[in-house]
Coordinates of C-alpha atoms in Angstrom, one line a residue:
X1 CA 193.6 65.1 -42.0
X2 CA 191.9 66.1 -45.3
X3 CA 189.9 68.9 -43.7
X4 CA 190.8 71.3 -41.3
X5 CA 188.0 73.0 -39.6
X6 CA 188.1 76.7 -40.1
X7 CA 187.4 79.1 -37.2
X8 CA 183.8 79.2 -38.6
X9 CA 183.6 75.4 -38.2
X10 CA 184.6 75.5 -34.5
X11 CA 181.4 75.4 -32.0
X12 CA 181.1 78.6 -30.3
X13 CA 180.4 78.8 -26.5
X14 CA 176.5 78.9 -27.2
X15 CA 176.6 75.9 -29.8
X16 CA 174.6 73.0 -28.5
X17 CA 176.2 69.3 -28.5
X18 CA 173.6 68.3 -31.1
X19 CA 174.2 71.2 -33.4
X20 CA 177.7 70.8 -33.4
X21 CA 177.4 66.9 -34.3
X22 CA 174.8 67.8 -36.9
X23 CA 176.7 70.7 -38.6
X24 CA 180.2 70.0 -38.4
X25 CA 180.3 68.3 -41.9
X26 CA 182.5 65.6 -42.9
X27 CA 185.7 65.1 -41.4
X28 CA 187.6 62.6 -43.1
X29 CA 191.1 60.6 -43.0
X30 CA 191.7 59.1 -46.4
X31 CA 187.9 60.0 -47.3
X32 CA 187.0 57.4 -44.8
X33 CA 185.8 58.9 -41.5
X34 CA 182.1 59.8 -41.0
X35 CA 180.6 63.2 -40.5
X36 CA 180.7 64.8 -37.3
X37 CA 177.0 64.3 -37.0
X38 CA 177.5 60.7 -36.0
X39 CA 176.3 61.0 -32.5
X40 CA 175.7 57.3 -32.0
X41 CA 176.8 57.3 -28.5
X42 CA 173.9 59.6 -27.6
X43 CA 171.2 57.5 -29.2
X44 CA 168.6 56.2 -26.8
X45 CA 167.6 52.8 -28.4
X46 CA 163.8 52.5 -29.1
X47 CA 162.7 48.9 -28.4
X48 CA 159.4 49.9 -29.8
X49 CA 160.6 51.2 -33.0
X50 CA 163.2 48.4 -33.5
X51 CA 160.1 46.0 -32.9
X52 CA 158.2 47.7 -35.6
X53 CA 161.0 47.3 -38.0
X54 CA 161.6 43.9 -37.0
X55 CA 158.1 43.0 -38.0
X56 CA 159.1 43.1 -41.7
X57 CA 161.5 40.2 -41.4
X58 CA 165.3 39.9 -40.6
X59 CA 166.4 40.2 -44.3
X60 CA 168.7 42.7 -45.4
X61 CA 167.6 45.7 -47.5
X62 CA 169.4 48.7 -48.9
X63 CA 168.6 52.0 -50.4
X64 CA 170.9 53.8 -52.9
X65 CA 170.3 57.3 -54.0
X66 CA 171.8 58.2 -57.5
X67 CA 172.1 62.1 -57.4
X68 CA 172.6 63.6 -60.8
X69 CA 174.4 66.9 -59.9
X70 CA 173.3 70.0 -61.8
X71 CA 169.8 69.4 -62.8
X72 CA 169.3 66.7 -65.3
X73 CA 168.0 67.4 -68.6
X74 CA 164.5 65.5 -68.1
X75 CA 163.2 66.2 -71.7
X76 CA 166.0 64.8 -73.5
X77 CA 165.8 61.7 -71.3
X78 CA 162.5 60.5 -71.6
X79 CA 161.0 62.0 -74.9
X80 CA 157.5 61.2 -76.7
X81 CA 158.0 59.1 -79.8
X82 CA 154.7 58.9 -81.4
X83 CA 154.3 61.3 -84.3
X84 CA 152.3 64.2 -82.8
X85 CA 153.9 64.0 -79.6
X86 CA 157.3 64.1 -81.2
X87 CA 156.3 67.0 -83.2
X88 CA 155.4 69.0 -80.6
X89 CA 158.5 68.1 -78.8
X90 CA 160.8 69.2 -81.6
X91 CA 159.2 72.4 -81.9
X92 CA 159.5 73.3 -78.4
X93 CA 163.1 72.2 -78.0
X94 CA 164.3 73.3 -81.6
X95 CA 168.2 72.3 -82.1
X96 CA 168.2 70.5 -78.8
X97 CA 165.6 67.8 -79.9
X98 CA 166.6 64.3 -80.5
X99 CA 165.8 62.8 -83.9
X100 CA 162.6 60.7 -83.6
X101 CA 164.4 57.7 -85.5
X102 CA 167.2 57.6 -82.9
X103 CA 165.0 57.3 -79.9
X104 CA 164.4 54.0 -77.9
X105 CA 160.9 53.1 -77.7
X106 CA 159.5 51.9 -74.3
X107 CA 157.2 49.2 -74.2
X108 CA 155.2 49.0 -70.6
X109 CA 153.4 46.0 -69.4
X110 CA 150.1 45.4 -71.3
X111 CA 148.5 45.2 -67.9
X112 CA 150.1 48.8 -66.8
X113 CA 147.5 51.7 -66.4
X114 CA 147.4 54.1 -69.1
X115 CA 149.6 57.3 -68.6
X116 CA 147.3 60.3 -67.8
X117 CA 147.9 63.3 -70.2
X118 CA 149.9 61.2 -72.6
X119 CA 146.7 60.9 -75.0
X120 CA 147.7 57.3 -76.2
X121 CA 151.1 58.4 -77.3
X122 CA 154.3 56.4 -76.6
X123 CA 157.4 57.7 -74.6
X124 CA 161.1 56.8 -75.5
X125 CA 164.5 56.9 -73.6
X126 CA 167.6 58.8 -75.1
X127 CA 169.6 56.7 -77.4
X128 CA 172.1 56.8 -74.5
X129 CA 170.3 54.6 -72.5
X130 CA 169.9 51.2 -74.1
X131 CA 170.7 49.1 -71.1
X132 CA 167.7 51.1 -69.2
X133 CA 165.8 50.3 -72.2
X134 CA 166.2 46.6 -71.8
X135 CA 165.8 46.9 -68.0
X136 CA 162.3 48.5 -68.7
X137 CA 161.0 46.7 -71.9
X138 CA 162.3 43.1 -71.1
X139 CA 164.0 42.7 -67.4
X140 CA 160.8 44.8 -66.0
X141 CA 163.2 46.2 -63.1
X142 CA 162.9 49.6 -64.0
X143 CA 160.2 52.0 -63.4
X144 CA 159.7 55.6 -64.8
X145 CA 158.4 58.3 -62.5
X146 CA 156.9 61.3 -64.6
X147 CA 157.2 64.8 -63.4
X148 CA 158.2 64.6 -59.9
X149 CA 159.7 67.5 -57.9
X150 CA 159.6 69.2 -54.5
X151 CA 155.9 70.3 -53.6
X152 CA 154.4 71.3 -50.3
X153 CA 150.8 70.6 -51.3
X154 CA 149.1 70.0 -54.5
X155 CA 149.7 72.9 -56.5
X156 CA 147.8 74.4 -59.6
X157 CA 149.4 76.8 -62.3
X158 CA 146.9 79.5 -61.1
X159 CA 148.0 79.0 -57.4
X160 CA 151.7 79.1 -58.4
X161 CA 151.1 82.3 -60.2
X162 CA 149.3 83.9 -57.4
X163 CA 151.5 82.5 -54.9
X164 CA 148.4 81.4 -52.9
X165 CA 149.9 78.2 -51.6
X166 CA 153.0 77.5 -50.0
X167 CA 155.7 76.5 -52.4
X168 CA 159.4 75.0 -52.1
X169 CA 161.8 77.4 -50.8
X170 CA 164.3 79.1 -53.2
X171 CA 163.0 77.4 -56.7
X172 CA 165.7 77.1 -59.4
X173 CA 168.8 77.6 -56.9
X174 CA 171.2 74.7 -57.5
X175 CA 172.3 74.6 -53.9
X176 CA 169.1 74.8 -52.3
X177 CA 167.2 72.5 -54.6
X178 CA 169.8 69.9 -54.0
X179 CA 169.0 70.3 -50.2
X180 CA 165.1 70.4 -50.7
X181 CA 165.5 67.3 -52.8
X182 CA 167.4 65.5 -50.1
X183 CA 165.8 67.1 -47.0
X184 CA 162.9 69.0 -47.7
X185 CA 164.5 72.5 -46.8
X186 CA 166.9 75.0 -48.4
X187 CA 170.5 74.9 -48.0
X188 CA 171.6 74.7 -44.1
X189 CA 169.2 71.9 -43.4
X190 CA 170.6 69.5 -41.0
X191 CA 168.8 66.2 -41.4
X192 CA 167.8 64.6 -44.7
X193 CA 164.9 62.0 -45.2
X194 CA 167.4 59.3 -46.2
X195 CA 169.5 59.8 -42.9
X196 CA 166.0 59.6 -41.0
X197 CA 165.4 56.2 -42.6
X198 CA 169.0 55.3 -41.7
X199 CA 168.0 56.2 -38.1
X200 CA 165.5 53.4 -38.1
X201 CA 167.7 51.2 -39.8
X202 CA 170.4 51.7 -37.2
X203 CA 168.2 50.3 -34.6
X204 CA 167.8 47.1 -36.3
X205 CA 171.6 47.0 -36.9
X206 CA 172.2 47.7 -33.3
X207 CA 169.9 45.2 -32.4
X208 CA 171.8 42.7 -34.4
X209 CA 175.1 43.8 -32.7
X210 CA 176.3 45.2 -36.2
X211 CA 178.9 47.5 -37.2
X212 CA 176.1 50.4 -37.1
X213 CA 178.4 53.1 -38.0
X214 CA 177.9 51.8 -41.7
X215 CA 174.0 52.3 -41.5
X216 CA 174.5 55.2 -43.9
X217 CA 177.4 55.1 -46.4
X218 CA 178.2 58.1 -48.7
X219 CA 180.7 57.5 -51.6
X220 CA 180.2 60.8 -53.1
X221 CA 181.2 63.5 -50.5
X222 CA 179.1 65.0 -47.8
X223 CA 175.4 65.2 -48.6
X224 CA 172.5 66.3 -46.2
X225 CA 170.6 63.4 -47.6
X226 CA 172.4 60.8 -45.4
X227 CA 172.3 63.1 -42.3
X228 CA 170.0 61.6 -39.7
X229 CA 168.9 62.7 -36.2
X230 CA 171.2 60.0 -34.9
X231 CA 172.8 58.1 -37.6
X232 CA 175.6 59.8 -39.7
X233 CA 177.2 59.4 -43.0
X234 CA 180.4 57.2 -43.1
X235 CA 182.6 58.4 -45.8
X236 CA 184.2 55.7 -48.0
X237 CA 186.6 56.6 -50.9
X238 CA 184.8 55.8 -54.5
X239 CA 187.2 53.2 -55.0
X240 CA 187.0 51.5 -51.7
X241 CA 188.2 52.5 -48.1
X242 CA 191.6 53.5 -47.6
X243 CA 194.3 52.0 -45.3
X244 CA 195.4 54.4 -42.8
X245 CA 199.1 53.8 -43.0
X246 CA 199.9 56.3 -40.2
X247 CA 198.5 53.6 -37.7
X248 CA 201.2 51.0 -38.3
X249 CA 204.7 51.7 -36.9
X250 CA 206.4 50.4 -39.9
X251 CA 205.1 53.4 -41.7
X252 CA 206.0 55.9 -38.9
X253 CA 209.8 55.3 -38.8
X254 CA 209.2 52.0 -37.0
X255 CA 208.2 54.1 -34.0
X256 CA 205.0 53.6 -31.9
X257 CA 205.7 56.6 -30.3
X258 CA 204.9 58.4 -33.7
X259 CA 201.8 56.2 -34.0
X260 CA 200.8 57.6 -30.4
X261 CA 201.6 61.0 -31.5
X262 CA 199.5 60.8 -34.6
X263 CA 196.5 59.3 -32.5
X264 CA 197.0 62.5 -30.0
X265 CA 197.1 64.9 -33.0
X266 CA 193.8 63.7 -34.5
X267 CA 192.5 63.4 -30.8
X268 CA 191.8 59.7 -30.2
X269 CA 194.3 59.1 -27.7
X270 CA 194.7 62.0 -25.0
X271 CA 191.8 62.3 -22.7
X272 CA 189.7 65.3 -23.9
X273 CA 188.3 67.7 -21.4
X274 CA 185.6 69.7 -23.4
X275 CA 182.6 68.0 -23.9
X276 CA 182.6 68.8 -27.6
X277 CA 186.3 67.6 -27.8
X278 CA 185.3 64.4 -26.2
X279 CA 182.7 63.9 -28.7
X280 CA 185.1 64.6 -31.5
X281 CA 187.6 62.2 -30.0
X282 CA 185.0 59.4 -29.8
X283 CA 183.9 59.9 -33.4
X284 CA 187.5 59.8 -34.7
X285 CA 188.2 56.6 -32.7
X286 CA 184.9 55.1 -33.9
X287 CA 185.6 56.1 -37.4
X288 CA 189.1 54.4 -37.3
X289 CA 187.6 51.3 -35.8
X290 CA 185.1 51.0 -38.4
X291 CA 187.4 51.6 -41.2
X292 CA 189.7 48.8 -40.0
X293 CA 186.8 46.6 -39.9
X294 CA 185.5 47.5 -43.4
X295 CA 189.0 46.8 -44.8
X296 CA 189.1 43.3 -43.1
X297 CA 185.7 42.5 -44.3
X298 CA 186.1 43.5 -47.6
X299 CA 189.5 41.7 -48.3
X300 CA 187.3 38.8 -48.6
X301 CA 184.6 40.0 -50.7
X302 CA 184.9 39.6 -54.7
X303 CA 182.0 40.5 -56.6
X304 CA 181.7 37.6 -59.2
X305 CA 180.5 39.8 -62.2
X306 CA 183.3 41.1 -64.4
X307 CA 183.3 44.9 -65.3
X308 CA 182.1 44.9 -69.0
X309 CA 181.9 48.8 -69.1
X310 CA 184.8 51.1 -70.3
X311 CA 187.0 52.4 -67.4
X312 CA 186.6 56.2 -66.2
X313 CA 183.0 56.0 -65.2
X314 CA 183.2 57.4 -61.8
X315 CA 179.6 56.5 -61.0
X316 CA 180.1 52.9 -61.9
X317 CA 183.4 52.9 -59.5
X318 CA 181.3 54.2 -56.6
X319 CA 178.4 51.7 -57.1
X320 CA 180.8 48.7 -57.2
X321 CA 182.3 49.8 -54.2
X322 CA 178.9 50.1 -52.6
X323 CA 178.0 46.4 -54.0
X324 CA 181.0 45.1 -52.1
X325 CA 180.0 46.7 -48.8
X326 CA 176.5 45.2 -49.3
X327 CA 178.1 41.9 -50.1
X328 CA 180.0 41.9 -46.7
X329 CA 176.6 42.9 -44.9
X330 CA 176.4 39.5 -43.3
X331 CA 179.7 39.4 -41.8
X332 CA 179.1 42.9 -40.7
X333 CA 175.8 41.9 -39.0
X334 CA 173.9 44.6 -40.9
X335 CA 170.3 44.5 -41.8
X336 CA 169.5 47.9 -43.3
X337 CA 171.9 50.1 -45.0
X338 CA 171.5 53.8 -47.2
X339 CA 173.9 54.6 -49.5
X340 CA 174.7 57.9 -51.4
X341 CA 176.2 58.2 -54.9
X342 CA 176.5 60.9 -57.6
X343 CA 177.4 61.9 -60.9
X344 CA 178.2 65.3 -61.9
X345 CA 178.2 67.7 -64.8
X346 CA 174.5 68.1 -65.6
X347 CA 174.2 71.9 -65.4
X348 CA 174.3 72.0 -69.3
X349 CA 173.5 75.6 -70.0
X350 CA 175.6 75.1 -73.2
X351 CA 176.8 72.0 -75.6
X352 CA 174.0 70.0 -74.1
X353 CA 173.7 67.9 -77.4
X354 CA 177.3 67.0 -77.0
X355 CA 177.7 66.4 -73.4
X356 CA 174.5 65.2 -72.2
X357 CA 174.7 61.9 -74.1
X358 CA 178.1 61.3 -72.6
X359 CA 176.6 61.8 -69.0
X360 CA 173.4 59.7 -69.7
X361 CA 175.8 56.7 -71.2
X362 CA 177.6 56.8 -67.8
X363 CA 174.2 56.5 -65.9
X364 CA 173.1 53.7 -68.3
X365 CA 176.3 51.6 -68.1
X366 CA 176.4 52.1 -64.1
X367 CA 172.9 51.2 -63.2
X368 CA 173.2 48.1 -65.5
X369 CA 176.4 47.1 -64.0
X370 CA 174.7 47.4 -60.6
X371 CA 172.0 45.2 -61.7
X372 CA 174.3 42.7 -63.0
X373 CA 176.5 42.6 -59.8
X374 CA 173.5 42.2 -57.6
X375 CA 172.3 39.4 -59.7
X376 CA 175.6 37.6 -59.4
X377 CA 175.3 38.2 -55.5
X378 CA 171.6 37.0 -55.6
X379 CA 170.7 40.3 -54.0
X380 CA 168.6 42.1 -56.8
X381 CA 165.4 41.9 -54.6
X382 CA 167.2 43.4 -51.5
X383 CA 168.7 46.6 -53.2
X384 CA 166.6 49.4 -54.6
X385 CA 168.2 52.3 -56.3
X386 CA 166.6 55.4 -57.5
X387 CA 167.8 58.8 -59.4
X388 CA 167.3 62.2 -58.1
X389 CA 168.6 65.6 -59.3
X390 CA 168.6 69.4 -58.4
X391 CA 165.8 70.0 -60.7
X392 CA 164.5 69.5 -64.1
X393 CA 165.3 72.2 -66.9
X394 CA 163.5 74.3 -69.5
X395 CA 162.0 72.8 -72.6
X396 CA 163.1 76.0 -74.3
X397 CA 166.6 76.4 -75.5
X398 CA 168.8 79.1 -74.7
X399 CA 171.0 78.5 -77.6
X400 CA 173.0 75.1 -77.3
X401 CA 171.6 74.3 -73.7
X402 CA 168.7 74.5 -71.2
X403 CA 168.1 76.5 -67.9
X404 CA 167.1 75.5 -64.4
X405 CA 163.6 74.1 -64.2
X406 CA 161.4 72.4 -61.5
X407 CA 159.8 68.9 -62.0
X408 CA 161.6 66.3 -63.6
X409 CA 161.4 62.6 -64.6
X410 CA 163.4 60.1 -62.8
X411 CA 164.0 56.3 -62.6
X412 CA 163.6 53.5 -59.8
X413 CA 165.5 50.3 -60.3
X414 CA 165.6 46.7 -58.4
X415 CA 164.0 43.5 -58.0
X416 CA 161.3 44.8 -55.7
X417 CA 160.3 47.5 -58.3
X418 CA 157.2 47.0 -60.1
X419 CA 158.7 47.9 -63.4
X420 CA 157.9 48.3 -66.9
X421 CA 155.5 50.9 -66.1
X422 CA 155.2 54.6 -65.8
X423 CA 154.1 56.2 -62.5
X424 CA 152.5 59.5 -62.5
X425 CA 151.1 61.8 -65.1
X426 CA 152.5 63.1 -68.4
X427 CA 152.8 67.0 -68.0
X428 CA 150.7 69.0 -70.2
X429 CA 153.0 71.7 -72.2
X430 CA 151.4 73.2 -75.4
X431 CA 153.8 75.9 -76.2
X432 CA 156.7 77.5 -74.6
X433 CA 154.5 79.3 -72.0
X434 CA 151.3 77.5 -72.2
X435 CA 149.7 74.1 -70.8
X436 CA 148.5 73.3 -67.3
X437 CA 152.2 72.4 -66.0
X438 CA 154.1 75.0 -67.7
X439 CA 155.1 77.6 -65.2
X440 CA 157.4 79.3 -68.1
X441 CA 159.7 78.3 -70.9
X442 CA 158.7 74.9 -70.6
X443 CA 159.6 74.5 -66.7
X444 CA 157.2 71.8 -65.3
X445 CA 155.2 72.2 -62.3
X446 CA 155.1 68.8 -60.6
X447 CA 152.3 66.7 -60.3
X448 CA 154.2 64.3 -57.8
X449 CA 156.2 65.2 -54.7
X450 CA 159.3 64.2 -53.5
X451 CA 157.5 63.0 -50.3
X452 CA 155.6 60.5 -52.3
X453 CA 158.8 58.8 -53.4
X454 CA 160.2 59.3 -49.9
X455 CA 157.3 57.7 -48.1
X456 CA 157.2 54.9 -50.6
X457 CA 161.2 54.0 -50.2
X458 CA 160.9 54.3 -46.6
X459 CA 157.9 52.0 -46.0
X460 CA 159.7 49.4 -48.2
X461 CA 162.8 49.7 -45.8
X462 CA 160.3 48.6 -43.1
X463 CA 159.4 52.0 -41.7
X464 CA 155.6 51.9 -40.7
X465 CA 153.1 54.4 -39.1
X466 CA 154.0 52.8 -35.8
X467 CA 157.8 53.9 -36.1
X468 CA 158.5 56.6 -33.9
X469 CA 161.3 59.0 -33.4
X470 CA 163.2 59.6 -30.1
X471 CA 160.9 62.7 -29.8
X472 CA 157.8 60.5 -30.2
X473 CA 156.7 61.9 -33.6
X474 CA 156.0 59.5 -36.4
X475 CA 159.1 58.8 -38.3
X476 CA 157.3 58.9 -41.7
X477 CA 156.1 62.5 -40.8
X478 CA 159.8 63.5 -40.8
X479 CA 160.6 61.5 -43.8
X480 CA 157.8 62.9 -45.8
X481 CA 156.8 66.0 -44.0
X482 CA 154.1 67.0 -46.3
X483 CA 152.2 63.8 -46.9
X484 CA 149.3 65.0 -44.8
X485 CA 148.6 67.7 -47.6
X486 CA 148.0 65.3 -50.4
X487 CA 144.7 63.7 -49.8
X488 CA 144.0 60.2 -50.9
X489 CA 146.3 57.4 -52.2
X490 CA 149.8 58.2 -53.1
X491 CA 150.6 57.9 -56.6
X492 CA 153.5 55.3 -55.9
X493 CA 151.3 52.9 -54.1
X494 CA 152.5 49.7 -55.2
X495 CA 155.7 50.9 -56.6
X496 CA 157.5 48.4 -54.4
X497 CA 156.8 45.1 -53.2
X498 CA 158.7 42.7 -50.6

């Protein structure tokens, strides 16, 4: 067992069964067992919610969150390339600026709306992102979201400075802002909006008599994003599920007694007395059973596309395994899945010019390979991937790096994406500490909320206003809890079709 609960992990006598299951974290055998939060046995199936999702058709859909750990430097990812825009960027960034001649210009669709705040200028990508440039300019399966971040309501610079409106908790803190992006709450949150989408997909998967434990799949380690109110995250090794050799007598001195002893050790064989112990035992059994089924189904899966990128790309490895699981969805009976993958190393307080292009190149080749693999499986229209990160960073340099920020730019990719266009407004930053969206040192005050993205993705996955949680509340109000504070249409209306 790769994790032994410490005394602080153990449930106190006052700990409720639900809290235990949500807070237990990721318990794994060979990195394949799910979070203790997989309280599937306790779920009361909602026929109304399943029917609401079912009205969208019974086709398979998957959502992939690509989390860039540490806070991606958005300013060197999406860059003004017109003469005046680049001159301002270069003045603010100093030695961190990418030379204009090296940038990869983006050419949006002629029918795409003009970007507010850009003044007719042009945007480009980092020279490390040529494949994403092609997906935007030519393939039109990539969209760019401008200045998105956590918000509880529309916020002006004056309101931020006066603290006259509610703000996201604990801005600029890595752990807290990762949690806020993934769950709308600071560190310690137990339910993520991806998991709530997974809750609704679980109903469809259960109705189809699927391997419902695979509704939410994590290939990057425990993340609150995938923790649902009922669905839990099933952990899979980035290179694929491991075979649990201890369950085979040949690997246990040829003794079935040794196998039985192992099962008793991990709590899957001896009858448990304590209620929470029974839950733990049920989770362990379900995890082992699911892992065995997954191994069996994946043994017959070959992704047709060949790997063309260099080895040593951990994000590409995670996405390749995710694609193999997606390819097995039919044999597993799955209709909806949510995946979480990540790439670390983005907290670049120094050596940004040297290390950031390396990380972006890994992102570039991994997302492009995902697109190629999905094309080979004829699944492009069924899978949507998006990037997220702790926060953006300062435009100002701290020497040879940048500091923690707030708003950022992100990507959404897939066959259902209305790509080849920018979504949102370009931020106004006129100097290091001036501009309508500059809270200081070039930190961006977001003009698009994470709630907008969460709601758009949830609706594409089939969640509607009629989809209810087991409490009777609207699922969309848990997925995007601040949506009612933003009057009018979402800036992401029309981002996804199908």
